[in-house]
Short mmCIF file of C-alpha atoms in Angstrom, two decimals:
data_model
loop_
_atom_site.label_atom_id
_atom_site.label_comp_id
_atom_site.label_asym_id
_atom_site.label_seq_id
_atom_site.Cartn_x
_atom_site.Cartn_y
_atom_site.Cartn_z
CA GLY T 1 67.79 76.66 19.45
CA GLY T 2 64.44 78.17 20.42
CA GLU T 3 62.69 76.22 17.69
CA GLU T 4 63.85 72.90 19.15
CA VAL T 5 62.61 73.92 22.60
CA ALA T 6 59.25 75.00 21.16
CA LYS T 7 58.95 71.64 19.43
CA VAL T 8 59.78 69.78 22.62
CA LYS T 9 57.27 71.88 24.55
CA LYS T 10 54.61 70.92 22.01
CA VAL T 11 55.43 67.25 22.40
CA VAL T 12 55.29 67.53 26.16
CA GLU T 13 51.96 69.30 25.92
CA ARG T 14 50.62 66.66 23.55
CA PHE T 15 51.84 64.04 25.94
CA GLN T 16 50.20 65.87 28.84
CA LYS T 17 46.99 66.05 26.82
CA LEU T 18 47.21 62.34 26.13
CA TYR T 19 47.75 61.84 29.83
CA GLU T 20 44.75 64.03 30.61
CA ASN T 21 42.55 62.11 28.21
CA VAL T 22 43.77 58.93 29.77
CA SER T 23 43.48 59.91 33.41
CA GLY T 24 40.89 62.67 33.33
CA GLU T 25 43.31 64.88 35.24
CA LYS T 26 44.37 68.34 34.19
CA VAL T 27 48.09 68.71 33.68
CA VAL T 28 48.45 70.90 30.61
CA GLY T 29 49.79 74.34 31.32
CA ARG T 30 51.30 73.27 34.61
CA LEU T 31 54.88 74.17 34.03
CA PRO T 32 57.72 73.12 36.27
CA GLY T 33 58.03 75.68 39.04
CA ASP T 34 54.31 76.39 39.40
CA GLY T 35 53.21 76.14 43.01
CA LYS T 36 56.58 74.80 44.10
CA ASP T 37 55.78 74.74 47.81
CA LYS T 38 52.49 72.85 47.50
CA ASN T 39 53.87 69.85 45.74
CA ALA T 40 57.49 69.94 46.80
CA ALA T 41 56.90 66.69 48.66
CA GLU T 42 55.32 64.81 45.81
CA THR T 43 57.88 65.95 43.25
CA ALA T 44 60.73 64.88 45.51
CA VAL T 45 60.55 61.38 44.04
CA ALA T 46 60.29 62.66 40.51
CA VAL T 47 63.30 64.88 40.98
CA SER T 48 65.35 61.82 41.87
CA ILE T 49 64.30 60.10 38.64
CA SER T 50 67.11 60.17 36.15
CA LYS T 51 66.55 61.14 32.55
CA GLU T 52 67.37 57.56 31.52
CA GLN T 53 64.79 56.22 33.97
CA LEU T 54 62.16 58.57 32.59
CA ILE T 55 62.91 57.58 29.00
CA GLN T 56 62.78 53.90 29.91
CA ALA T 57 59.50 54.40 31.78
CA ALA T 58 58.03 56.36 28.85
CA LYS T 59 58.88 53.51 26.46
CA ILE T 60 57.20 50.97 28.71
CA TYR T 61 54.23 53.30 29.25
CA PHE T 62 53.69 53.85 25.53
CA ASP T 63 54.07 50.13 24.85
CA ALA T 64 51.44 49.40 27.48
CA LEU T 65 49.08 51.92 25.87
CA THR T 66 49.69 50.47 22.41
CA ASN T 67 49.06 46.95 23.72
CA VAL T 68 45.75 48.01 25.27
CA MET T 69 44.63 49.45 21.95
CA ALA T 70 45.89 46.36 20.11
CA THR T 71 43.73 44.13 22.31
CA ILE T 72 40.67 46.32 21.76
CA VAL T 73 41.28 46.38 18.00
CA ALA T 74 41.72 42.60 17.89
CA GLU T 75 38.41 42.15 19.73
CA ALA T 76 36.60 44.58 17.42
CA LYS T 77 38.01 42.86 14.33
CA ALA T 78 37.12 39.42 15.72
CA GLU T 79 33.56 40.69 16.08
CA GLY T 80 33.66 41.82 12.46
CA LYS T 81 33.34 45.51 13.32
CA ASP T 82 34.35 48.20 10.84
CA LEU T 83 37.07 50.27 12.53
CA ARG T 84 36.36 53.18 10.21
CA ASN T 85 32.79 53.42 11.43
CA PRO T 86 32.75 56.50 13.71
CA GLN T 87 30.56 54.72 16.21
CA VAL T 88 32.94 51.77 16.43
CA ALA T 89 35.87 54.16 16.72
CA GLN T 90 34.13 55.94 19.58
CA GLU T 91 33.35 52.68 21.36
CA MET T 92 37.00 51.73 21.05
CA GLN T 93 38.09 55.09 22.46
CA ILE T 94 35.80 54.58 25.45
CA GLN T 95 37.14 51.08 26.06
CA PHE T 96 40.65 52.42 25.69
CA ALA T 97 39.98 55.21 28.19
CA GLU T 98 38.60 52.69 30.68
CA LYS T 99 41.56 50.35 30.48
CA VAL T 100 44.45 52.61 29.77
CA THR T 101 44.88 54.20 33.20
CA ASP T 102 45.35 50.82 34.84
CA ALA T 103 47.63 49.61 32.08
CA GLY T 104 49.76 52.74 32.35
CA GLU T 105 49.91 52.50 36.13
CA GLU T 106 50.85 48.82 36.02
CA ALA T 107 53.58 49.52 33.48
CA LEU T 108 55.02 52.31 35.63
CA LYS T 109 54.68 50.29 38.81
CA GLY T 110 56.99 47.75 37.21
CA GLU T 111 59.53 50.56 37.04
CA GLY T 112 58.87 51.51 40.65
CA LEU T 113 57.06 54.70 39.69
CA SER T 114 53.62 56.08 40.31
CA THR T 115 51.72 57.94 37.63
CA ASP T 116 52.35 61.14 39.60
CA ASP T 117 56.10 60.48 39.66
CA PHE T 118 56.01 59.93 35.91
CA LYS T 119 54.02 63.10 35.31
CA ALA T 120 56.29 65.14 37.57
CA ALA T 121 59.38 63.72 35.88
CA ILE T 122 57.99 64.65 32.47
CA GLU T 123 57.48 68.17 33.78
CA LYS T 124 60.95 68.21 35.30
CA TYR T 125 62.54 67.30 31.96
CA ALA T 126 60.06 69.27 29.87
CA ASN T 127 62.83 71.45 28.45
CA ASP T 128 65.25 68.62 27.85
CA PRO T 129 65.65 68.10 24.09
CA GLN T 130 66.61 64.44 24.47
CA VAL T 131 63.50 63.66 26.49
CA GLY T 132 61.35 65.72 24.15
CA ARG T 133 62.72 63.93 21.10
CA THR T 134 62.23 60.54 22.72
CA LEU T 135 58.62 61.31 23.62
CA GLN T 136 58.07 62.56 20.09
CA MET T 137 59.55 59.38 18.61
CA LEU T 138 57.50 57.20 20.94
CA GLN T 139 54.34 59.03 19.95
CA ILE T 140 55.09 58.72 16.24
CA LYS T 141 55.93 55.04 16.68
CA GLN T 142 52.70 54.53 18.60
CA GLN T 143 50.64 56.32 15.94
CA GLN T 144 52.27 54.23 13.22
CA GLU T 145 51.57 51.02 15.13
CA LEU T 146 47.96 52.04 15.70
CA MET T 147 47.52 53.03 12.06
CA ALA T 148 49.01 49.69 11.01
CA MET T 149 46.31 48.03 13.12
CA GLY T 150 43.72 50.11 11.29
CA VAL T 151 42.91 52.43 14.16
CA PRO T 152 41.54 55.79 12.96
CA THR T 153 43.92 58.41 14.31
CA MET T 154 42.72 60.53 17.19
#
């Protein structure tokens, strides 16, 4: 029902926010159908992405992001840093932000997608409960993995 859709919308928005933090681009609030003519060309690819492809790409994307953070955490721990120290946490966030765009792009490139395709596909399927649930699960899984590594949650 409406509640499910609202939940999915929240997940998509969180995901868009994550994407914004990662890429420095504004995507939140851009709903499918906004400015159709402008970006009809660039969403053409995204529109041809199947739901299964998007879900697969999202899994790979989240894994790539988690791996980047895992590497940063391992380095910090090796240097004997306290992950709970706000300054250390901030340093890690900055490192993450620097590396994550490339990691995400590389991961998507392996799937034959650009970051824009991925973003557009997420918007295309924004109201799809299956996609929403998958993104939600991937985010929860990612948070759990990061917490297990001792990363303070964002």
